XYZ file of C-alpha atoms in Angstrom:
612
model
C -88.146 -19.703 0.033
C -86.206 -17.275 -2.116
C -82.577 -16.089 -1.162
C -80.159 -13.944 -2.455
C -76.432 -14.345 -1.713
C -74.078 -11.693 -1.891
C -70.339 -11.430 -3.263
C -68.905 -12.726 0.734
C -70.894 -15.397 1.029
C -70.389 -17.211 -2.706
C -66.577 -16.367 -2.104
C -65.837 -17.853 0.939
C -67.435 -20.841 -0.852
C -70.137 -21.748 2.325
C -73.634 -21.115 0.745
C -73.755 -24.682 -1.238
C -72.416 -25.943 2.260
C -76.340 -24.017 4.311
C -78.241 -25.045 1.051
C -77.606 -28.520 1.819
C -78.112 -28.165 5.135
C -80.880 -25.433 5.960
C -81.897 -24.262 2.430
C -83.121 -27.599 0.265
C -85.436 -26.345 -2.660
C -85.068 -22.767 -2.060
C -85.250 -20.418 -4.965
C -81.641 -18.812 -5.329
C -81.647 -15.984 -7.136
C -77.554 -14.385 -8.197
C -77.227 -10.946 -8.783
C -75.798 -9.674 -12.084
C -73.411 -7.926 -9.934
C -72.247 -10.923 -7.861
C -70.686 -12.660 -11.035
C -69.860 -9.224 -11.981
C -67.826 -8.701 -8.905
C -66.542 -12.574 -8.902
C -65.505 -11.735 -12.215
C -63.731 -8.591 -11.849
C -61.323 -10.764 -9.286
C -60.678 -13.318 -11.303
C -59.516 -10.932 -14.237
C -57.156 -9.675 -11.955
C -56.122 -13.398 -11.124
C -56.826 -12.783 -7.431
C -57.683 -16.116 -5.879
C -60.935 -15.029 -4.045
C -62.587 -14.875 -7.861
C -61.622 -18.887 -8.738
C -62.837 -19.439 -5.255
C -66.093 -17.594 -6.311
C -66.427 -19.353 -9.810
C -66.109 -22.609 -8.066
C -68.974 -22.265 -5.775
C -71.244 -20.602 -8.400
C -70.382 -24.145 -10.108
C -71.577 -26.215 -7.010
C -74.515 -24.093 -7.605
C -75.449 -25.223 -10.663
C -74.633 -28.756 -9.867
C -76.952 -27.952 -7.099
C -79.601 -27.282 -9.712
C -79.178 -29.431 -11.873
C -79.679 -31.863 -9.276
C -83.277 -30.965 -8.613
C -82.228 -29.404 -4.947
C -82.607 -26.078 -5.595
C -83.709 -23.628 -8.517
C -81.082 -21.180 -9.777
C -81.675 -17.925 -11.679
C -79.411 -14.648 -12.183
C -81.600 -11.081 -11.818
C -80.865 -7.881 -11.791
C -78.517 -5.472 -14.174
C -75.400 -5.877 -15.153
C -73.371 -3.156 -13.245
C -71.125 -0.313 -14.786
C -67.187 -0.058 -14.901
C -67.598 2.753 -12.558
C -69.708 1.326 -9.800
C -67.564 -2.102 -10.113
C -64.308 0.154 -9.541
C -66.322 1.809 -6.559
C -67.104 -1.817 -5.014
C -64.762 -0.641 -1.900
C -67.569 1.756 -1.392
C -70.487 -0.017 -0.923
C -72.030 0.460 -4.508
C -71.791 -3.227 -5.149
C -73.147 -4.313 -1.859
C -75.857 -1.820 -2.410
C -77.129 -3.172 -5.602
C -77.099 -6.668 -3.944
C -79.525 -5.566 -1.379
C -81.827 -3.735 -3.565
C -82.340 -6.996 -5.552
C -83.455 -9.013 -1.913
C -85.531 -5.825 -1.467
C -87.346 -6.070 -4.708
C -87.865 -9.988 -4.974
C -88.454 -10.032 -0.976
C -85.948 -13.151 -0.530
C -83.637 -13.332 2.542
C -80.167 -11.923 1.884
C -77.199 -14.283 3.018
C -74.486 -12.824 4.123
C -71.028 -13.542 5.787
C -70.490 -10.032 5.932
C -71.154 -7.890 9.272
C -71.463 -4.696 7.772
C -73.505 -5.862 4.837
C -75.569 -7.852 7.282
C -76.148 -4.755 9.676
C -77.109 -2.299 7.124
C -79.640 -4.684 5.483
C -81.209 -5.031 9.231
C -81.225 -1.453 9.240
C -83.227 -1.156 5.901
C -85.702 -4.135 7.052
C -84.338 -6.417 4.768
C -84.916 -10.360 6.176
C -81.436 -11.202 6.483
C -78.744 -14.467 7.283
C -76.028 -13.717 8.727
C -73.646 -16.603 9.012
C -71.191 -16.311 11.579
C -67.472 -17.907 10.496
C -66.028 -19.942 12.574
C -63.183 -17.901 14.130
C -59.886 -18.998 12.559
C -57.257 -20.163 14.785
C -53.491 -19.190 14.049
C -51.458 -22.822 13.744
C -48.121 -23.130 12.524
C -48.385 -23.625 8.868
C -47.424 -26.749 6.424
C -44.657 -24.390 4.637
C -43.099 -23.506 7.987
C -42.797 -27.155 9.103
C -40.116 -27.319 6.354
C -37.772 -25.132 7.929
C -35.305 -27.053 10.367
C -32.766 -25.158 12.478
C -29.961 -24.712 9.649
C -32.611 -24.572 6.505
C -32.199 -21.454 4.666
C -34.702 -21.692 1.795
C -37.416 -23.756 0.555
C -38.113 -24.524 -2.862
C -41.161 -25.588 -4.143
C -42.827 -26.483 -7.513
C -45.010 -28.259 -9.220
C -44.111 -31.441 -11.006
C -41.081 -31.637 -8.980
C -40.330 -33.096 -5.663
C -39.438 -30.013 -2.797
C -36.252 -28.886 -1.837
C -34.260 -26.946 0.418
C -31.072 -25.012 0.943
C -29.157 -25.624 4.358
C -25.916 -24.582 6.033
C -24.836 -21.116 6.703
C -23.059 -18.497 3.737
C -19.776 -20.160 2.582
C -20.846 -23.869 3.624
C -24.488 -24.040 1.709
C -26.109 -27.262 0.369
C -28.955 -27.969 -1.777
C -31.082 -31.257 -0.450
C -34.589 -33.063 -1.465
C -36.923 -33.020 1.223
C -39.079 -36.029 -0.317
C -39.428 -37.729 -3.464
C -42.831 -37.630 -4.517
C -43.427 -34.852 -6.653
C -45.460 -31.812 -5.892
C -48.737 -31.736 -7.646
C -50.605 -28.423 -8.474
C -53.150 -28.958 -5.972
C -50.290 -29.231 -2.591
C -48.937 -26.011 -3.775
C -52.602 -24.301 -4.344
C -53.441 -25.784 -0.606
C -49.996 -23.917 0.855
C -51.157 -21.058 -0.290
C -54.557 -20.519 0.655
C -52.858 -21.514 4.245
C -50.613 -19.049 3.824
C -52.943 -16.208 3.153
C -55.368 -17.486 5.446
C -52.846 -16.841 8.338
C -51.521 -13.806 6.797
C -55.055 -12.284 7.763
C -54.706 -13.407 11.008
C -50.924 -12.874 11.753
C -50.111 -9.330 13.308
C -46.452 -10.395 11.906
C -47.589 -10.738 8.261
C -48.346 -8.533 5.116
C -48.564 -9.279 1.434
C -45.564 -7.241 0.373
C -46.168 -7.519 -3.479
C -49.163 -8.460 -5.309
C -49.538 -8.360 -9.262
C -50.389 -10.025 -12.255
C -49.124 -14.060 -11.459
C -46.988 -13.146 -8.399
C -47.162 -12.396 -4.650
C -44.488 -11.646 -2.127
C -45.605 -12.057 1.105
C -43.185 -11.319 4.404
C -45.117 -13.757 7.017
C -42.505 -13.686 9.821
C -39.274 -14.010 9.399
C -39.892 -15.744 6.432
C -39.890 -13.894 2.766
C -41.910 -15.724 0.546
C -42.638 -15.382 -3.061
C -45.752 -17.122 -4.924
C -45.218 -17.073 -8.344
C -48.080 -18.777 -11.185
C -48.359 -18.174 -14.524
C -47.920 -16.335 -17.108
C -45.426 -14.901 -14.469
C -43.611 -17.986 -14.232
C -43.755 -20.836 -16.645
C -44.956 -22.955 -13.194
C -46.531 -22.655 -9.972
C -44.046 -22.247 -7.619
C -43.363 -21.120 -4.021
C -39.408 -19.863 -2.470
C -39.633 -19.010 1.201
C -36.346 -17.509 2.479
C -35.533 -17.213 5.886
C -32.567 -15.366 7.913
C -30.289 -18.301 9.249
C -27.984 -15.883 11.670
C -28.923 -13.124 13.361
C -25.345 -11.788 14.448
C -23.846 -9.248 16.662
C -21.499 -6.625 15.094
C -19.018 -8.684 17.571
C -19.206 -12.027 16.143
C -17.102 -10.609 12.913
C -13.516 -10.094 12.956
C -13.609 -6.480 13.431
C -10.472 -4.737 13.752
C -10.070 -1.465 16.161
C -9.519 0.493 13.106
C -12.933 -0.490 11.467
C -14.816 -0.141 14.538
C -12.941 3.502 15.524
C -14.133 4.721 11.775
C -17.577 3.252 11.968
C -18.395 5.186 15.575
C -16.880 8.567 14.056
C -15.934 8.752 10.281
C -18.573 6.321 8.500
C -21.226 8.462 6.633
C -22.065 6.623 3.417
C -21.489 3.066 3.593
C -21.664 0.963 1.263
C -21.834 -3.192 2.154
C -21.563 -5.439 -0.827
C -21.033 -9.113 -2.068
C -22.387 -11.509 -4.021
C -26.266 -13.256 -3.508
C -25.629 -15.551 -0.253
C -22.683 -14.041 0.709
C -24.016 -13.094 3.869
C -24.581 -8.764 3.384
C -27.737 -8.557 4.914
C -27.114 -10.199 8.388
C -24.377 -7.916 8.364
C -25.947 -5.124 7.556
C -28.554 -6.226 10.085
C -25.862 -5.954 12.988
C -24.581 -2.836 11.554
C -27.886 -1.550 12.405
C -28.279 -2.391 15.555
C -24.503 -2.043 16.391
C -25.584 1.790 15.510
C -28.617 2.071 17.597
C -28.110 0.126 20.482
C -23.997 0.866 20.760
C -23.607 4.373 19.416
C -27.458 5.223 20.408
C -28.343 6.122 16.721
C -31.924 6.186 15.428
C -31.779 4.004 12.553
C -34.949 3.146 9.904
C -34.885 0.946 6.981
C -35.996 1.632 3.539
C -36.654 -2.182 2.060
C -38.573 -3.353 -0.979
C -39.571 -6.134 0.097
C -38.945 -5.665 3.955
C -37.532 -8.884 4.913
C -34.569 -7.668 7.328
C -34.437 -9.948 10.447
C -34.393 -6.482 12.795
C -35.104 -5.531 16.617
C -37.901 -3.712 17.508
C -36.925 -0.760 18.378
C -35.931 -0.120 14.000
C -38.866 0.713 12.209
C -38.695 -1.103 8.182
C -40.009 1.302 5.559
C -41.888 -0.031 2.370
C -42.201 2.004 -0.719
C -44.646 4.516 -0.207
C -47.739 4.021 -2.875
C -45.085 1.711 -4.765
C -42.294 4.799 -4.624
C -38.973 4.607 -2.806
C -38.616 8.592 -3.654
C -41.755 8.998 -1.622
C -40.436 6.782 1.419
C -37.502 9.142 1.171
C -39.062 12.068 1.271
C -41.090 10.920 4.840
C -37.711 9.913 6.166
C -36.643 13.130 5.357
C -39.221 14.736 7.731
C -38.414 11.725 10.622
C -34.831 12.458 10.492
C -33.030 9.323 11.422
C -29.401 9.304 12.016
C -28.876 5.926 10.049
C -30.734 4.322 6.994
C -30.100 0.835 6.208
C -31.342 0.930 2.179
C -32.118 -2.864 0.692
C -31.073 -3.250 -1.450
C -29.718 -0.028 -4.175
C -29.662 -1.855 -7.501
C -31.732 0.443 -10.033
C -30.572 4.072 -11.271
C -33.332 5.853 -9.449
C -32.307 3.345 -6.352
C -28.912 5.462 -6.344
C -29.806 8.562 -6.973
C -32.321 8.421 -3.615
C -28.471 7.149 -1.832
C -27.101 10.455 -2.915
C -29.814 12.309 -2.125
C -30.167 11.654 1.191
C -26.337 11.233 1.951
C -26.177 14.472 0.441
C -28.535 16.042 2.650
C -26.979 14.812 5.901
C -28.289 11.424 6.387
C -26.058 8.601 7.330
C -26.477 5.846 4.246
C -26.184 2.132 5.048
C -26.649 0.911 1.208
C -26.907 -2.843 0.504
C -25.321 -3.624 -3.103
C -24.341 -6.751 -5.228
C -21.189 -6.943 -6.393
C -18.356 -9.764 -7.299
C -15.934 -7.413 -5.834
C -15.678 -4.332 -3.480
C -14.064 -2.129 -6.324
C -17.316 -3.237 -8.199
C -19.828 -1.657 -5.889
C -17.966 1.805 -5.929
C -18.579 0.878 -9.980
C -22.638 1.383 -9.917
C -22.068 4.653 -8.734
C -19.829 5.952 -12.039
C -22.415 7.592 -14.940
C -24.989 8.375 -11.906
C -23.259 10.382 -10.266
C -21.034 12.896 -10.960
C -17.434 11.824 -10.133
C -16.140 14.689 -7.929
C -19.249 13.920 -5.840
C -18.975 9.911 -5.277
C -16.543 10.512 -1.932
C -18.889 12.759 -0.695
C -21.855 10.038 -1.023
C -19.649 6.705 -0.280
C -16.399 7.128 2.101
C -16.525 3.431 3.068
C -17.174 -0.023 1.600
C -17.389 -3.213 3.295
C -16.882 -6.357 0.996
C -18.969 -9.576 2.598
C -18.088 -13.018 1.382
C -19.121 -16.500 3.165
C -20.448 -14.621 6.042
C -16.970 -13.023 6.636
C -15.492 -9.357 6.239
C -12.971 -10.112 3.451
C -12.001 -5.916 2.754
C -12.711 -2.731 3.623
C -12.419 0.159 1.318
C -12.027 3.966 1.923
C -12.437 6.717 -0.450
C -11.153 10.093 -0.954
C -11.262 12.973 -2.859
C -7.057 14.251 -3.903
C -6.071 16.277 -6.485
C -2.807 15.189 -8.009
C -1.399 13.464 -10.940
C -2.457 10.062 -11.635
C -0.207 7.218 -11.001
C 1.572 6.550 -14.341
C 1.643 9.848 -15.437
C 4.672 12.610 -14.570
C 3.609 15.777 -15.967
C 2.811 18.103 -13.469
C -0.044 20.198 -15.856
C -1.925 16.439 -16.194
C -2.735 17.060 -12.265
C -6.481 16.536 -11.857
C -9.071 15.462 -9.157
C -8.457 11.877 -8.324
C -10.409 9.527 -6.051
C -8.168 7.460 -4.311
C -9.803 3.647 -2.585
C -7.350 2.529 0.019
C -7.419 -0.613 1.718
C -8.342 0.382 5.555
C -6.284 -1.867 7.392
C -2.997 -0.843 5.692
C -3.621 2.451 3.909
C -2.262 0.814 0.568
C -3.447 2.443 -2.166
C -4.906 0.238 -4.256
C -7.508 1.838 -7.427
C -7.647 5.342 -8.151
C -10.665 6.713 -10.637
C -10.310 10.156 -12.623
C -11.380 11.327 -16.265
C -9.045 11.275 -19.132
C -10.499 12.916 -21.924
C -13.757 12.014 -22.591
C -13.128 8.532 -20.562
C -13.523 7.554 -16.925
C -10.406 5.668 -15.752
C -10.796 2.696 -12.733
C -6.868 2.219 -12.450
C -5.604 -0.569 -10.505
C -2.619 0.705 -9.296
C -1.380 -2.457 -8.268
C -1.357 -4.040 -11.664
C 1.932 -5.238 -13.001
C 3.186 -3.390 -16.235
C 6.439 -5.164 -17.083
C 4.842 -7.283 -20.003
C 3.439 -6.219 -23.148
C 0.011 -7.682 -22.240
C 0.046 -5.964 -18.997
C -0.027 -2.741 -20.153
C -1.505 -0.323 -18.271
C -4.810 0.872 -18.514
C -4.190 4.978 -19.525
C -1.309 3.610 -22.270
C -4.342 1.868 -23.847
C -6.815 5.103 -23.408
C -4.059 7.208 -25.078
C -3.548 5.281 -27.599
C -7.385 4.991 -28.080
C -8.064 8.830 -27.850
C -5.174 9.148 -30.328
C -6.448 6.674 -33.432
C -10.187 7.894 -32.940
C -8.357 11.386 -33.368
C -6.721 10.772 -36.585
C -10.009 8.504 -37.717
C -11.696 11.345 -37.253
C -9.875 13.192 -39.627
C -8.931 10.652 -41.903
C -11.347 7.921 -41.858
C -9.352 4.308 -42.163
C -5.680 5.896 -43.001
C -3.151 3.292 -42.472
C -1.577 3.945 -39.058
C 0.345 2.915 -35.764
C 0.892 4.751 -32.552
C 3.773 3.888 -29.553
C 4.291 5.538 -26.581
C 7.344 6.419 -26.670
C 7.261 7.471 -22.555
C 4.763 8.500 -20.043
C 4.710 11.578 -21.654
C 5.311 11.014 -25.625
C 3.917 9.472 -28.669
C 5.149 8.272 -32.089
C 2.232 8.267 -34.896
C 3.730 6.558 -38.073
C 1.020 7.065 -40.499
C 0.579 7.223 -44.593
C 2.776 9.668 -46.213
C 0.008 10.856 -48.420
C -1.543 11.860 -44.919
C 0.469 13.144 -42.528
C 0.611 17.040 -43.546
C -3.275 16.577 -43.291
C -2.622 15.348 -39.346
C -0.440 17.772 -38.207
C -2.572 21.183 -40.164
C -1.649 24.528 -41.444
C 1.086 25.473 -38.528
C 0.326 22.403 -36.397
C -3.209 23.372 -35.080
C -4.536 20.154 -35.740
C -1.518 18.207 -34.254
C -2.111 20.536 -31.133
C -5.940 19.466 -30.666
C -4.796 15.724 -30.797
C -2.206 16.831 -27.627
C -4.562 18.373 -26.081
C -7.515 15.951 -26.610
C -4.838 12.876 -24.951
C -2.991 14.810 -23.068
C 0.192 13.903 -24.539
C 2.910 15.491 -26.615
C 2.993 13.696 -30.330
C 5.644 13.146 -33.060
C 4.692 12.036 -36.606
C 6.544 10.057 -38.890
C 5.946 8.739 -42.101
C 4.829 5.427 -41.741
C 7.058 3.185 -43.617
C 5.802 0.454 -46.201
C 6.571 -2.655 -45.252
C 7.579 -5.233 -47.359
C 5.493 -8.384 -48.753
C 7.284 -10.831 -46.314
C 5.415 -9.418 -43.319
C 2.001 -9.917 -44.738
C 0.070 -13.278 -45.098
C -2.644 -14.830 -47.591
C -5.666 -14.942 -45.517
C -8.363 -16.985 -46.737
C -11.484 -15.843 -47.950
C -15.356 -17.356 -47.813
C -18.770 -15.671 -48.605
C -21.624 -17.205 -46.773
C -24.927 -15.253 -47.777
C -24.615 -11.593 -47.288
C -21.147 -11.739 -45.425
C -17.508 -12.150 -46.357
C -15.494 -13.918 -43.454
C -11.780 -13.294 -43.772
C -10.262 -16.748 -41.985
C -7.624 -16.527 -39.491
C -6.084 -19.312 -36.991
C -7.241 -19.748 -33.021
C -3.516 -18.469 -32.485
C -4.575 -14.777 -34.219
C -7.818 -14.259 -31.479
C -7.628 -10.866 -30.564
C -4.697 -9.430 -32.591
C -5.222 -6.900 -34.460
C -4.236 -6.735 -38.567
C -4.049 -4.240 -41.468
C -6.150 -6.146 -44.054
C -4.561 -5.464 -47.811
C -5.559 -6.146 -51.389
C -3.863 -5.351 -54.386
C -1.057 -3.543 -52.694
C -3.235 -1.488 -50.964
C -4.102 -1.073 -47.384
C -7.858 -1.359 -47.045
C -8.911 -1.455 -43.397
C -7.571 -2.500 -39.995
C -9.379 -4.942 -38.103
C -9.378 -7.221 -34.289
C -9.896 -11.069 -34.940
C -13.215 -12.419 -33.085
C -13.810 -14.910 -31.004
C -14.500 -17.529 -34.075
C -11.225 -16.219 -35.578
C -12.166 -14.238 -38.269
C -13.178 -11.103 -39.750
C -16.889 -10.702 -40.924
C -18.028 -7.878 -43.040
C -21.030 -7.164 -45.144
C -20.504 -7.677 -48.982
C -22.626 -4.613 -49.720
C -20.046 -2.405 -48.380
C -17.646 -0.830 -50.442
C -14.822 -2.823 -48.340
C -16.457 -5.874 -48.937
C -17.220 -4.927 -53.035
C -12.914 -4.499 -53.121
C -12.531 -8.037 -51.595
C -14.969 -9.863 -53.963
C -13.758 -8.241 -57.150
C -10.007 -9.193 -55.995
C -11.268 -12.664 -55.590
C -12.596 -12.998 -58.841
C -8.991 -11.764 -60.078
C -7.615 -14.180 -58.036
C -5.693 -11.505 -56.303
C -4.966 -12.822 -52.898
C -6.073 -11.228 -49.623
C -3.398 -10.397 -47.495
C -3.051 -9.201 -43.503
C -0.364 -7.570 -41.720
C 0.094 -7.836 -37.776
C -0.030 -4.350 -36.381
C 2.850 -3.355 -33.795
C 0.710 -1.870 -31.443
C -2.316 -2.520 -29.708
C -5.674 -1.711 -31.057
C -7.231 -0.995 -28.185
């Protein structure tokens, strides 16, 4: 008896199973484009083509057994009926080859099986046994307070438990995980993804699939991916009310009428998306909102009655676009973290939508932070008016933002007036950051800050000075000078006599574009040479191509006019590994090593300002 199998049958790994049974000493005879088509999966690492290779092996063993003779016909099929497989080309090929060598094609697929009827091809169709749906081995790890499960080969499972704040990480057994228990998870966990109205592979590519099967969000990742097999399955612990924070009158009364662009952030586990979650529903259940989601992958724990978005054709622009057309009055986004991710915020903020955006961030002033260099600064309160800081499940802050003009804090002159967006604290209305431009920088100004030390000087004193020395560097490179502020609205520049007519220009144009650049009226001095008493012998290696000028731990971050031979050569911050590294090819570095070999010594002078 001759029979020819097709791709479904050799895949779902039964025909060695009816040979044995029904088909002893039958002549099998493989289409080309069967391996072709097994193949093409297992190129694209897709577990139906190992399952396929293995059962063309149980084949041969088959044959070489004496139980049944084995022989590959037909041709070879081309790239472009292979990529039309989802046609029917494929299938079509397989049943011309039964038709021409008048074997029986076995089948476990209906619709291959039906049209081969049709065509009066003799045809098997075997009938699978209908799968039930049973509660799988990777959900019987999750107990009531279990978080996450960790599993991976070589190493024996674990699992996170407790809720945000209070989380611990504990050994379910301690035997190992071999390859094989993790491979047998997760052809049960596809298995009942097919089955499971409640499941969908989220993510699929080369060595890694996110699945969301439940509640649960689970992530398969194999090599070259990962360095490992290894499965995570995370699952929502809480599912809260909006009432179960501490939510003050205040927050609540802005929420119903104020909050536009939201913004709820923390760190990973801190608990932002089962608030967000009850944000969501707060909205559509309590203020009668229409709220959707835009997720990637959707794995928020969420009612009904709020539709989850994926990204449409792998785009988030395109889901925004539909959502655009469905008009909701609230999107929860999960979670904004890439440039494009913010710019689809804006955009639909800007064009009227209400924006629930989930971000990470060590601290509420830090999510407002993503936004600067996307977004253009005047339009940031327009796009975010509140954020919500989450940490160990708990609302630790809430932010608002606003749009002033005025003069920033620290400055007096009434022509230094710009905009200014002011974050207040809600509760109390304190103002605690402002952000505005100063020149070609963007200030985040804790206003807060104490400035009654030297090392706790304030943020625009060190942009001044800054804008200032890159000034003068600009006009002459390396020149030997220091800068004070002399008040809020004054500067002193002491810098090289030989120099300082070249600073302040023909009728004191250039002196002017330095004012204007930091916003800050100057005075120059000569700077005065100081004497040999307030310099030091530094000491001097060469290691390869680099000369390391040598300082002590106590000089880390200070900043020092380096000298040779009475003159001033460069200025200079000590690193981290105190010292000064420079290349020896550099003319700098050809100074130092011809000094050395004069056994002229190397000296450095503390600056009296900061450097930066």
């Amino acid at each position: 008896m001759k029979i020819v199998p097709d791709t479904s049958i050799i895949i779902d790994q039964k025909l060695s199973k009816l040979i044995e049974e029904n088909f002893e000493n039958a002549e099998v005879l493989i289409p080309e484009a069967v391996q072709s088509e097994i193949e093409n999966h297992a190129n694209k690492r897709k577990d139906i083509g190992y399952n396929g290779i293995d059962e063309l092996k149980k084949l041969r063993n088959l044959a070489d057994d004496g139980l049944i003779s084995l022989k590959y016909v037909g041709r070879r099929p081309q790239l472009d009926e292979v990529s039309l497989a989802r046609g029917g080309e494929i299938d079509a090929m397989i049943r011309d080859v039964a038709r021409k060598y008048n074997a029986t094609l076995i089948t476990s697929d209906r619709l291959q099986s039906q049209i081969a009827e049709a065509q009066g091809i003799d045809t098997y169709f075997y009938q699978k046994e209908a799968p039930q749906i049973v509660k799988t081995e990777l959900e019987k790890y999750f107990l009531d307070d279990v978080s996450s499960i960790h599993l991976r080969e070589n190493t024996v499972p674990m699992a996170k438990r407790g809720k945000p704040g209070q989380i611990e990480l504990i050994e379910l057994d301690y035997v190992p995980l071999r390859y094989n228990d993790l491979d047998r998870i997760t052809n049960e966990l596809l298995a009942q993804t097919q089955l499971r109205q409640d499941a969908f592979i989220e993510i699929e590519k080369k060595g890694v699939k996110v699945i969301q099967f439940g509640s649960l969000r689970v992530t398969i990742a194999k090599r070259p991916f990962a360095d490992g097999f290894e499965i995570t399955a995370i699952k929502p612990v809480n599912r809260l009310d909006l009432i179960d924070y501490d939510v003050s009158e205040k927050l609540l009364k802005r929420l119903s009428d104020d909050a536009k662009g939201i913004l709820v952030a923390g760190s990973p586990g801190a608990g932002k998306s089962t608030f967000a979650q009850a944000l969501a529903e707060y909205y559509h259940y309590d203020l009668e909102k229409i709220v959707k989601t835009m997720e990637n992958p959707r794995d928020l724990n969420l009612d009904d009655n709020i539709t989850q978005y994926a990204p449409l054709e792998g785009s988030m622009e395109d889901t925004a676009d539909i959502l655009l057309l469905v008009r909701p009055d609230f999107t929860l986004f999960d979670e904004v973290r890439k440039t494009r991710d913010f710019e689809i915020y804006s955009d639909m903020r800007l064009a009227g939508v209400g924006m629930i955006g989930i971000v990470h961030a060590t601290r509420a002033i830090d999510a407002i932070q993503r936004f600067l260099g996307r977004l253009e600064l005047g339009v940031i309160p327009s796009v975010i008016d509140t954020t919500i800081y989450i940490e160990d499940g708990e609302i630790r802050s809430v932010y608002s933002i606003e749009l002033t003009v005025k003069v920033p804090t620290g400055m007096i002159e009434a022509d230094l007036a710009r905009p200014v967006i002011e974050i207040k604290d809600l509760e109390t209305e304190e103002l605690l950051y402002e952000i505005y431009t100063y020149g070609e920088q963007t200030i985040v100004m804790n206003v807060n800050k104490p400035k009654d030390s030297k090392e706790d000087k304030s943020s625009v004193d060190k942009i001044v000075t800054r804008v200032i020395r890159n000034e003068i560097y600009r006009i002459v490179p390396n020149v030997a000078v220091e800068i004070s502020l002399l008040s809020n609205n004054r500067a002193l520049v002491e810098i090289d006599p030989e120099y300082a007519g070249t600073i302040i220009g023909k009728n004191g144009k250039t002196i002017e574009k330095i004012e204007e650049r930091a916003g800050i009226s100057i005075e120059v001095q000569d700077l005065e040479v100081k004497e040999i008493e307030d310099k030091k012998i530094i000491p001097v290696s060469i290691s390869g191509n680099y000369i390391s000028l040598n300082f002590i731990k106590e000089d880390i971050g200070a900043s020092y006019d380096i000298i040779v031979e009475g003159e001033y050569l460069f200025t200079a911050t000590v690193g981290k590994k105190a010292n000064i590294r420079l290349k020896r090819s550099i003319e700098m570095g050809e100074i130092i090593i011809k000094a050395m070999k004069k056994d002229e010594p190397v000296y450095a002078r503390l600056r009296n300002d900061d450097q930066y």
